[in-house]
mmCIF file of C-alpha atoms (C1' of nucleotides) in Angstrom:
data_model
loop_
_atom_site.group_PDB
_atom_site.id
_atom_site.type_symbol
_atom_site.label_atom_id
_atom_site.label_comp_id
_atom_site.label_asym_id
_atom_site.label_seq_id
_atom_site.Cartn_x
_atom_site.Cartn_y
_atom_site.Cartn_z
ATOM 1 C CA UNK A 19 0.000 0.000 0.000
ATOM 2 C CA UNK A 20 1.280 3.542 -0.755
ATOM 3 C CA UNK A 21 1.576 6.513 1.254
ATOM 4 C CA UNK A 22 -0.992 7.966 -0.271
ATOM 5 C CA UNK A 23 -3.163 5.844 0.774
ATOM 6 C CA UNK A 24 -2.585 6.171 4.043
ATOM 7 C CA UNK A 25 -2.679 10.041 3.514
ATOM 8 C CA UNK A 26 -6.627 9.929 2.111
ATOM 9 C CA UNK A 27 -8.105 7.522 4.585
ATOM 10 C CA UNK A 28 -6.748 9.505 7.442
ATOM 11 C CA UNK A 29 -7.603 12.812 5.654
ATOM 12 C CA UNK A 30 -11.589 11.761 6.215
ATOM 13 C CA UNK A 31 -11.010 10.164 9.542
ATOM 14 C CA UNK A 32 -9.161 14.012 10.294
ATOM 15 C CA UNK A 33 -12.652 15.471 9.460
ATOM 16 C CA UNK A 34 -15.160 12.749 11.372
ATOM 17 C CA UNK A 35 -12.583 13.669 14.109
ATOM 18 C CA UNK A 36 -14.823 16.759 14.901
ATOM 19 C CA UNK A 37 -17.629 16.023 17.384
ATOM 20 C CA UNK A 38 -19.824 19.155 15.783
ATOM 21 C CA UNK A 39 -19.431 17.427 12.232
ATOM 22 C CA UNK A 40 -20.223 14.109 13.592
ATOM 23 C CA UNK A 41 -23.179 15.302 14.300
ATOM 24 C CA UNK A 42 -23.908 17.152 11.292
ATOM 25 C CA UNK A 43 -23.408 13.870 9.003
ATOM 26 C CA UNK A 44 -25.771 12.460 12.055
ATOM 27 C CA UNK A 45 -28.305 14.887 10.670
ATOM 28 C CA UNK A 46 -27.836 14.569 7.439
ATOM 29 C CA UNK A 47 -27.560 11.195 7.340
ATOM 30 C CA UNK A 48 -31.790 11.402 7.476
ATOM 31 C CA UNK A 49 -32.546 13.451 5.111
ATOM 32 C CA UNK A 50 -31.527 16.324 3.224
ATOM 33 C CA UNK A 51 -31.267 19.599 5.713
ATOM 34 C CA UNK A 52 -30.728 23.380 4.990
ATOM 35 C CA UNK A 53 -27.933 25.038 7.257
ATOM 36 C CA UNK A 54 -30.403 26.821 9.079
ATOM 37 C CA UNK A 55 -32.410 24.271 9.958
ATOM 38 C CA UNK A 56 -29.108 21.894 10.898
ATOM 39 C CA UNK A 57 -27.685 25.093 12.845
ATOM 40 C CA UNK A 58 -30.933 25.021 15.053
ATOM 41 C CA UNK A 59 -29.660 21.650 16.479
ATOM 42 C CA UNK A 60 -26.053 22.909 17.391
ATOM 43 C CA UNK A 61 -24.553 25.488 19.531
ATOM 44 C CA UNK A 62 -22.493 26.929 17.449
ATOM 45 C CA UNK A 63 -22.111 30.218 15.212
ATOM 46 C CA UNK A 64 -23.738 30.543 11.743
ATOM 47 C CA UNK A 65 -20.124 31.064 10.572
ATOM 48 C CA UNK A 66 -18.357 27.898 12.124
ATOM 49 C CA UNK A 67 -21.290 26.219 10.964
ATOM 50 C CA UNK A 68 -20.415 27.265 7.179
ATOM 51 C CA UNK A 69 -17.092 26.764 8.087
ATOM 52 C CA UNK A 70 -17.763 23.091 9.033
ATOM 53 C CA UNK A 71 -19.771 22.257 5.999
ATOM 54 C CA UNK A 72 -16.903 23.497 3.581
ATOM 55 C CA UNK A 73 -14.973 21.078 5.208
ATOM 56 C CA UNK A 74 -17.528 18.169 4.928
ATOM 57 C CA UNK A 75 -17.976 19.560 1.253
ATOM 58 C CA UNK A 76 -14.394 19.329 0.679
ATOM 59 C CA UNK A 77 -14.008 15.751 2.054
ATOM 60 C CA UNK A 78 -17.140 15.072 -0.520
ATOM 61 C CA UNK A 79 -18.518 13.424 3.276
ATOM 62 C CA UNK A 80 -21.374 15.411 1.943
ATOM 63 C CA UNK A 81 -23.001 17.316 -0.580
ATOM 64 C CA UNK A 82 -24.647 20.717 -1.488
ATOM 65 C CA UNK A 83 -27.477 21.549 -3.424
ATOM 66 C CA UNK A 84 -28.876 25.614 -3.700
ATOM 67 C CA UNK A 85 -32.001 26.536 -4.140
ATOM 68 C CA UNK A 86 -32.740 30.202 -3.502
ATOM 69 C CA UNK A 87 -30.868 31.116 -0.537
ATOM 70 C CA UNK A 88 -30.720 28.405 0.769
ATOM 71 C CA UNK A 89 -28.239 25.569 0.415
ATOM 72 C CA UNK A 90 -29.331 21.814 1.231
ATOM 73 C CA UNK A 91 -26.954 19.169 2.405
ATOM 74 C CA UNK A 92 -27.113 15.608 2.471
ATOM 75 C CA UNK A 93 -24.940 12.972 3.013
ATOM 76 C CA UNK A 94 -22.672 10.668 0.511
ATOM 77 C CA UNK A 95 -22.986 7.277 1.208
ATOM 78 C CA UNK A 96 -20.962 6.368 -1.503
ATOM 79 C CA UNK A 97 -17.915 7.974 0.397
ATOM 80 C CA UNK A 98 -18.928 6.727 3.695
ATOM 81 C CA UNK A 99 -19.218 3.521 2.553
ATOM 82 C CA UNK A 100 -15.718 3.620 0.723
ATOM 83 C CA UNK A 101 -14.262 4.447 3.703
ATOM 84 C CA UNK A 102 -16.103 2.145 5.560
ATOM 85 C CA UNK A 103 -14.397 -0.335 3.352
ATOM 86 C CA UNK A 104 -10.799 0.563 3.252
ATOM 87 C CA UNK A 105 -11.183 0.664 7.012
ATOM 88 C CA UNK A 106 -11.912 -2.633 7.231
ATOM 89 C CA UNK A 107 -9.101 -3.700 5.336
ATOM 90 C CA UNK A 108 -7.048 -1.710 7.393
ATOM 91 C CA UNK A 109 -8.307 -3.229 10.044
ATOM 92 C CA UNK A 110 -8.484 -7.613 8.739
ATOM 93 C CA UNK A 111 -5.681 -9.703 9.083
ATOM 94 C CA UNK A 112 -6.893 -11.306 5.639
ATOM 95 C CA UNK A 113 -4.011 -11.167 2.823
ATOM 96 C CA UNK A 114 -6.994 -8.694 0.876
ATOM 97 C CA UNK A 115 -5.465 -5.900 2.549
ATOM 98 C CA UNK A 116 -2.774 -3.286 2.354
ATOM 99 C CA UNK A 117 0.215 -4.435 4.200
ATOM 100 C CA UNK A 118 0.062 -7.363 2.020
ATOM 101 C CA UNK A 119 3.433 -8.852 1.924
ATOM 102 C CA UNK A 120 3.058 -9.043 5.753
ATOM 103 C CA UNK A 121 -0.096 -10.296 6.189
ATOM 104 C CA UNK A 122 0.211 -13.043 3.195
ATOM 105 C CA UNK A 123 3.364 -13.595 5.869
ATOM 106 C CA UNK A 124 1.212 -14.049 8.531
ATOM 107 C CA UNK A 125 -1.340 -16.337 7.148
ATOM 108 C CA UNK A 126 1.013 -19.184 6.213
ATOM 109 C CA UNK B 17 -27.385 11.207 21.721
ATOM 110 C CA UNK B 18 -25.205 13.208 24.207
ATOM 111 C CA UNK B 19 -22.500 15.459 23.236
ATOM 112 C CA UNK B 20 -20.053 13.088 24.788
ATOM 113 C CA UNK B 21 -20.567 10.240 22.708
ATOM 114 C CA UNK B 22 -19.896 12.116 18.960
ATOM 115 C CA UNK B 23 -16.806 13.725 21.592
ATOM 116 C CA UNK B 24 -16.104 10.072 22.018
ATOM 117 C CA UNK B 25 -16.000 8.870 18.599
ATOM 118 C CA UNK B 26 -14.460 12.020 17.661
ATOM 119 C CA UNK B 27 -11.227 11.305 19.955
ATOM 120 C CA UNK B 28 -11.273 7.991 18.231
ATOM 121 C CA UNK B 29 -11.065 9.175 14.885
ATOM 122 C CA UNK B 30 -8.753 11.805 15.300
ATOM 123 C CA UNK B 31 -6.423 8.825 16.915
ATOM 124 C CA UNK B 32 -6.925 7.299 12.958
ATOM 125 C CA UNK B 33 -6.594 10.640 11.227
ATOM 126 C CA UNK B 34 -2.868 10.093 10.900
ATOM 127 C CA UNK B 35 -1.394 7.927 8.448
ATOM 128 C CA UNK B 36 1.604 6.799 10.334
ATOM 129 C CA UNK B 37 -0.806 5.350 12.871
ATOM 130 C CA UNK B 38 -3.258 3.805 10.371
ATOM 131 C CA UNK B 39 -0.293 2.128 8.956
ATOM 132 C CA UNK B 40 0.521 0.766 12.360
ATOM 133 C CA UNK B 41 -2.830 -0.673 12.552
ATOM 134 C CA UNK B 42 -2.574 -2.120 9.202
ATOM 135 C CA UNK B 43 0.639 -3.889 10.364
ATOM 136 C CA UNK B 44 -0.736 -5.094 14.184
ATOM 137 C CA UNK B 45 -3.920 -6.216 12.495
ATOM 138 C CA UNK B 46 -2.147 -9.373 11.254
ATOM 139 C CA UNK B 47 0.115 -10.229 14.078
ATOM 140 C CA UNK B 48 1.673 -9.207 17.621
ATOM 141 C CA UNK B 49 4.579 -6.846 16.581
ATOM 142 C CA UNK B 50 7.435 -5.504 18.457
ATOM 143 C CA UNK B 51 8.132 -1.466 17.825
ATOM 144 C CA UNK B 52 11.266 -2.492 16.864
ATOM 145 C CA UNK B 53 9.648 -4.535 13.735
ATOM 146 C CA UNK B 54 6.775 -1.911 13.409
ATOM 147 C CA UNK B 55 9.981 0.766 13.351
ATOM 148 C CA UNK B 56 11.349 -1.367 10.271
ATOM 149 C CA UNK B 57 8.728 -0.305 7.998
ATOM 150 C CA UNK B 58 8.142 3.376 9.006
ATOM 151 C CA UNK B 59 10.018 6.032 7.965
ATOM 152 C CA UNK B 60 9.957 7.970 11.426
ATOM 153 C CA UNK B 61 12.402 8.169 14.042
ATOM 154 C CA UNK B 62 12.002 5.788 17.128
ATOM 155 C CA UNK B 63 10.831 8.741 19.605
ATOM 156 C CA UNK B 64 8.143 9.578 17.091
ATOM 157 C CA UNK B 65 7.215 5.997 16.792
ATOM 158 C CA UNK B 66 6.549 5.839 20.614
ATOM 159 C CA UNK B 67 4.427 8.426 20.688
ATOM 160 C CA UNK B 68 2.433 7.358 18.361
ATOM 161 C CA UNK B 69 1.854 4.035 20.168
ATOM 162 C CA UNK B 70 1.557 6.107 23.469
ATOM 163 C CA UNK B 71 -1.604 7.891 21.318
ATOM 164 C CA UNK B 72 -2.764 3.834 20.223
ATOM 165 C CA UNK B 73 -2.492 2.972 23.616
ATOM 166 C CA UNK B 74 -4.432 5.274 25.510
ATOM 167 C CA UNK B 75 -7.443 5.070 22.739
ATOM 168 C CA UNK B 76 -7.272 1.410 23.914
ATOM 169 C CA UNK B 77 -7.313 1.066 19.833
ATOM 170 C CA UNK B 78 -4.090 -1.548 20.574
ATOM 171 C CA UNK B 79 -2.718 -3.053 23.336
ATOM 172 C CA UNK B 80 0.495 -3.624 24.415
ATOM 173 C CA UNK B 81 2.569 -6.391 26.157
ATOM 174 C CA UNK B 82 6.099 -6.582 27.478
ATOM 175 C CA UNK B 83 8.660 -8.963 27.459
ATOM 176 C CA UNK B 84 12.176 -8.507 28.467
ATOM 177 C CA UNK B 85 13.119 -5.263 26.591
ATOM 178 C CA UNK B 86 10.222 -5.522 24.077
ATOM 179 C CA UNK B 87 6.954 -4.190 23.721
ATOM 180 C CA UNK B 88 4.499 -6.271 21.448
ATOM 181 C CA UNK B 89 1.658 -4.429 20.495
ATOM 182 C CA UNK B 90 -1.724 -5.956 18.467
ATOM 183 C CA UNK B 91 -4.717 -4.769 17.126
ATOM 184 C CA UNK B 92 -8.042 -4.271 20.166
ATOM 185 C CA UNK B 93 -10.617 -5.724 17.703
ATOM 186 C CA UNK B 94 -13.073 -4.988 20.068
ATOM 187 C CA UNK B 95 -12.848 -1.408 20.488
ATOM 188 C CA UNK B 96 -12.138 -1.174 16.524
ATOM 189 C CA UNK B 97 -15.633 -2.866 15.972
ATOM 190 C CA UNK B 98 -17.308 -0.906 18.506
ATOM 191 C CA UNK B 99 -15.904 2.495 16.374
ATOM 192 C CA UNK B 100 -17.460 0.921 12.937
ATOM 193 C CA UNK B 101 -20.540 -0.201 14.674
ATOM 194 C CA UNK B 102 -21.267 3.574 16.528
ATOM 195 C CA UNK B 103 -20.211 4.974 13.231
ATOM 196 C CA UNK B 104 -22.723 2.751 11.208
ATOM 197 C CA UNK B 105 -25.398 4.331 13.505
ATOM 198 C CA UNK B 106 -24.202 8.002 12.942
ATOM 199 C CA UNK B 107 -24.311 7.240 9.042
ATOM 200 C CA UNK B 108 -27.551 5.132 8.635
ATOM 201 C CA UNK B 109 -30.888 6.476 8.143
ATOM 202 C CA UNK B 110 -32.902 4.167 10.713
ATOM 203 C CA UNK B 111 -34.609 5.219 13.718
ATOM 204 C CA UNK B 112 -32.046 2.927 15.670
ATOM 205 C CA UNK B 113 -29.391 5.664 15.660
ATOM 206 C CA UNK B 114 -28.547 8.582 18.065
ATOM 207 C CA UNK B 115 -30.255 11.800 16.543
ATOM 208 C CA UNK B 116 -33.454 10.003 17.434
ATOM 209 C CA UNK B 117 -35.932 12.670 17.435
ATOM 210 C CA UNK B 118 -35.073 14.061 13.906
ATOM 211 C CA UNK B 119 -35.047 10.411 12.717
ATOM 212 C CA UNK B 120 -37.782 8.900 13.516
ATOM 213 C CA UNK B 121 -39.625 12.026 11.991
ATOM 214 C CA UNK B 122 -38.135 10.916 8.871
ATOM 215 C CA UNK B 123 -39.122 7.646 8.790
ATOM 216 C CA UNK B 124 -42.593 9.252 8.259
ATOM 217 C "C1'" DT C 15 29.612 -4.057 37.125
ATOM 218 C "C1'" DA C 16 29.817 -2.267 32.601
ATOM 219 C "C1'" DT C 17 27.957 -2.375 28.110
ATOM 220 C "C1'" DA C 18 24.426 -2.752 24.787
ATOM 221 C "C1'" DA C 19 19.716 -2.936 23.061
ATOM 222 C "C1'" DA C 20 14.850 -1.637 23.213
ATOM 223 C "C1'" DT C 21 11.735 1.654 24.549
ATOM 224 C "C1'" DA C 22 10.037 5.976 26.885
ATOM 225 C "C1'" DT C 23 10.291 10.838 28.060
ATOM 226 C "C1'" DT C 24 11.475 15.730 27.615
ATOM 227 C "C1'" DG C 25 11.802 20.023 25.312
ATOM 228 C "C1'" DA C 26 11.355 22.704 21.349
ATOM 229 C "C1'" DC C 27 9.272 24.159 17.042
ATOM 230 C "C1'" DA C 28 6.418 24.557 12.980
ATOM 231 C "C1'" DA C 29 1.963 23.678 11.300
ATOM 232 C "C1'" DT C 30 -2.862 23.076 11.664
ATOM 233 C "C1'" DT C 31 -7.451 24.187 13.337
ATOM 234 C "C1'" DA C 32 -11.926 25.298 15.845
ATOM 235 C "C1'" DT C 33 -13.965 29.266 17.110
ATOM 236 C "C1'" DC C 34 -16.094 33.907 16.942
ATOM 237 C "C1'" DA C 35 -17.201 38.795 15.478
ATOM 238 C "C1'" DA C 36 -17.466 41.497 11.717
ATOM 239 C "C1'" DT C 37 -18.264 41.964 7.054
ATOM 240 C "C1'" DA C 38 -19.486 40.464 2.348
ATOM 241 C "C1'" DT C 39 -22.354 38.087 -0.955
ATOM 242 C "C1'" DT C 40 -26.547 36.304 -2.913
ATOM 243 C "C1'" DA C 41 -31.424 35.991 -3.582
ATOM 244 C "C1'" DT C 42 -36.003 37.191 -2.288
ATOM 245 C "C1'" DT C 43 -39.561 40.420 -1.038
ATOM 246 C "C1'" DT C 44 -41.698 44.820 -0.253
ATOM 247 C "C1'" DA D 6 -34.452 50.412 -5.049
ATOM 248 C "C1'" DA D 7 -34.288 49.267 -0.327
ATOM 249 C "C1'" DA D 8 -34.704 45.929 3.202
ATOM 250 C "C1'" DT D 9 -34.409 41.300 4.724
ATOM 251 C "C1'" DA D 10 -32.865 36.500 5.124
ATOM 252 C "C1'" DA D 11 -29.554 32.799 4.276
ATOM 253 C "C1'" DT D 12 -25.007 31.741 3.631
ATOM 254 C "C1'" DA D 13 -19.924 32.616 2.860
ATOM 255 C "C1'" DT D 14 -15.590 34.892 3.800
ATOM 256 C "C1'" DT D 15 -12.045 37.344 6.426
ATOM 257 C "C1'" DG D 16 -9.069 38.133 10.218
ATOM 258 C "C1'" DA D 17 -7.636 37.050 14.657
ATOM 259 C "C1'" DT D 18 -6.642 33.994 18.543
ATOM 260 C "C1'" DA D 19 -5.982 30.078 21.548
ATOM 261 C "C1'" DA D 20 -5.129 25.317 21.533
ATOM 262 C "C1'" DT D 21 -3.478 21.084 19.720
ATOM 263 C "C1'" DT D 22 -0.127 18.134 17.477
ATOM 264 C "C1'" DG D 23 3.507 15.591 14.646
ATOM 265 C "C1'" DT D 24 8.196 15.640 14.475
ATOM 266 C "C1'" DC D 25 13.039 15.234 15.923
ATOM 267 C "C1'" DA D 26 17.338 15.349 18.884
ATOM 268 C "C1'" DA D 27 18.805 14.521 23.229
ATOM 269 C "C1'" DT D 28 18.358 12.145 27.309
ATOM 270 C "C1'" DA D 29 16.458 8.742 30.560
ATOM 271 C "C1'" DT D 30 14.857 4.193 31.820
ATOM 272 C "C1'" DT D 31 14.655 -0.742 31.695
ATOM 273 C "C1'" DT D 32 16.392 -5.319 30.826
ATOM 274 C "C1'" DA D 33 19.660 -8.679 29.249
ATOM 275 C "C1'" DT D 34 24.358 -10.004 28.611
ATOM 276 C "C1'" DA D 35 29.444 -10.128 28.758
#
DNA sequence: TATAAATATTGACAATTATCAATATTATTT
DNA sequence: AAATAATATTGATAATTGTCAATATTTATA
């Protein structure tokens, strides 16, 4: 496995390592919300909010869509689940994984 | 949910938001390493490396056990499933999940 | 006891970031 | 055109952190 690799899944893991964005993608993860209407369930400003969901943007955790003023987010389960994935190969000690020379190793 | 649990799972992922330490998991995950071994495949010095086991440690993400002059460290599977399992809930759509409430309107 | 090997700790520094107030932008409504 | 509402950006600050060199600690061995 490459460095990069390494470098992308712990990109996304940098921005689920937020508890206010964890909740956000807890909101979102029901159905699409408007910023107002997710900032009503936080304590935060209306400008860390935006600030938060340029980074979810950014990590494509999540996605925008505008109408009028306001801006709807909802979540990408194709990226979750992605990462959900790589994770778990992270994570196995099956020979499908990254540090495969070691773990083929470890199998035998 | 309470703020301390996405404060919880936040700690957690911030532990995996590096990619030096995901790489350590992906070598533990196959077998009981020494730092000496893990050191053979990083490209850190060996202070760094212990503090990024210290960080492992106290997440209780790996363990660690000593003999003689060594420390072997493996993979906690059990804490590591815990993570996906509280993430799946954060992610998923059913009323089973923490922002309850908001949810289970949606389900409507 | 002295040396060597493995690991941990300390101290310092550069880089990142979560937060807010203030301001700017965009789109709607009066 | 002016006012309002929703969202984004800017600038500043306090806090955290990954890294290394140097040093300390622990254990085995000569």
């Amino acid at each position: 496995m490459k460095d990069k690799d390494y470098k992308d899944i712990g990109k996304l893991f940098k921005v689920l390592s937020d508890p206010v964005r964890l909740q956000i993608i807890d909101l979102v993860s029901c159905k699409e919300m408007c910023a107002c209407e997710i900032l009503e369930y936080l304590s935060i400003s209306q400008s860390t909010l935006s600030h938060h969901m340029k980074v979810l943007k950014e990590s494509n955790l999540v996605t925008s869509r505008k109408d009028a003023t306001w801006m709807y987010y909802s979540l990408c389960n194709d990226v979750v689940n992605s990462l959900k994935s790589r994770f778990n190969k992270i994570t196995s000690d099956t020979s499908d994984c990254f540090c495969y020379t070691i773990k083929k190793e470890c199998k035998k």
